[in-house]
Short mmCIF file of C-alpha atoms in Angstrom, two decimals:
data_model
loop_
_atom_site.label_atom_id
_atom_site.label_comp_id
_atom_site.label_asym_id
_atom_site.label_seq_id
_atom_site.Cartn_x
_atom_site.Cartn_y
_atom_site.Cartn_z
CA UNK A 176 164.27 -92.44 96.65
CA UNK A 177 160.84 -91.04 96.00
CA UNK A 178 159.57 -92.91 99.06
CA UNK A 179 161.94 -90.96 101.33
CA UNK A 180 161.04 -87.61 99.77
CA UNK A 181 157.31 -88.44 99.86
CA UNK A 182 157.67 -89.11 103.60
CA UNK A 183 159.12 -85.65 104.17
CA UNK A 184 162.88 -86.19 103.90
CA UNK A 185 164.68 -82.97 103.06
CA UNK A 186 167.80 -84.72 101.73
CA UNK A 187 168.68 -88.32 100.84
CA UNK A 188 171.95 -90.11 100.04
CA UNK A 189 172.92 -93.64 99.03
CA UNK A 190 176.35 -94.89 100.13
CA UNK A 191 177.41 -91.26 100.57
CA UNK A 192 176.16 -89.97 97.19
CA UNK A 193 173.55 -87.26 97.68
CA UNK A 194 170.43 -87.50 95.56
CA UNK A 195 169.47 -84.18 93.97
CA UNK A 196 167.34 -83.14 91.02
CA UNK A 197 170.37 -83.53 88.71
CA UNK A 198 171.35 -87.02 89.93
CA UNK A 199 171.89 -89.28 86.95
CA UNK A 200 171.43 -92.98 86.46
CA UNK A 201 169.73 -94.61 89.40
CA UNK A 202 169.63 -98.01 87.68
CA UNK A 203 170.15 -101.58 88.79
CA UNK A 204 172.84 -103.71 87.20
CA UNK A 205 172.75 -107.49 86.54
CA UNK A 206 174.72 -108.43 89.67
CA UNK A 207 172.44 -106.49 92.02
CA UNK A 208 174.59 -103.40 91.98
CA UNK A 209 173.33 -99.84 91.52
CA UNK A 210 174.66 -97.33 88.99
CA UNK A 211 174.40 -93.83 90.45
CA UNK A 212 176.05 -90.71 89.01
CA UNK A 213 178.51 -92.87 87.10
CA UNK A 214 179.53 -94.82 90.22
CA UNK A 215 178.80 -98.51 90.64
CA UNK A 216 177.58 -99.17 94.17
CA UNK A 217 177.57 -102.65 95.69
CA UNK A 218 175.77 -103.99 98.75
CA UNK A 219 175.45 -103.28 101.56
CA UNK A 220 173.56 -100.11 100.69
CA UNK A 221 173.30 -97.32 103.20
CA UNK A 222 170.48 -94.83 102.76
CA UNK A 223 170.61 -91.63 104.79
CA UNK A 224 167.69 -89.24 105.02
CA UNK A 225 167.52 -85.84 106.66
CA UNK A 226 164.15 -85.07 108.19
CA UNK A 227 161.96 -85.70 111.22
CA UNK A 228 163.48 -89.01 112.34
CA UNK A 229 160.51 -90.37 114.29
CA UNK A 230 158.12 -89.65 111.39
CA UNK A 231 160.42 -91.13 108.75
CA UNK A 232 161.11 -94.24 110.82
CA UNK A 233 157.48 -94.97 111.67
CA UNK A 234 156.29 -94.39 108.09
CA UNK A 235 159.08 -96.52 106.58
CA UNK A 236 158.24 -99.41 108.91
CA UNK A 237 154.42 -99.22 108.75
CA UNK A 238 152.54 -102.10 107.05
CA UNK A 239 152.74 -101.84 103.26
CA UNK A 240 155.53 -99.26 103.39
CA UNK A 241 159.08 -99.40 102.02
CA UNK A 242 160.71 -101.73 104.56
CA UNK A 243 157.93 -104.37 104.69
CA UNK A 244 157.84 -104.40 100.87
CA UNK A 245 161.61 -104.91 100.75
CA UNK A 246 161.35 -107.85 103.11
CA UNK A 247 158.64 -109.44 100.97
CA UNK A 248 160.53 -108.87 97.70
CA UNK A 249 163.90 -110.00 99.07
CA UNK A 250 163.41 -112.74 101.68
CA UNK A 251 166.34 -112.86 104.07
CA UNK A 252 167.27 -109.20 103.56
CA UNK A 253 168.50 -107.47 106.68
CA UNK A 254 167.32 -103.91 107.20
CA UNK A 255 168.59 -101.74 110.04
CA UNK A 256 167.08 -98.37 110.89
CA UNK A 257 168.86 -95.97 113.18
CA UNK A 258 168.08 -92.39 114.04
CA UNK A 259 170.20 -89.47 115.08
CA UNK A 260 168.71 -86.43 116.72
CA UNK A 261 171.56 -83.97 116.23
CA UNK A 262 173.57 -82.99 113.22
CA UNK A 263 176.69 -81.06 113.99
CA UNK A 264 178.28 -78.89 111.32
CA UNK A 265 181.66 -77.27 111.70
#
């Protein structure tokens, strides 16, 4: 999570749970699950970040950054990055 915020993300969520300064329990469980705010999350994990999409994407994918490190640590992992330019609120 810190990686996203360090890259300039203004908001971050994991599988629909928003990460804020009062978020509790971002821990990994024995079966590869994540405990977040009392909810057990299972793969696939979806991370959403609000910020300058082109900057976030290029920094996440640059050598030595988050995505290349994931691919080294977890061979065979599939990572998909998509960007959206418009957020519509009603």
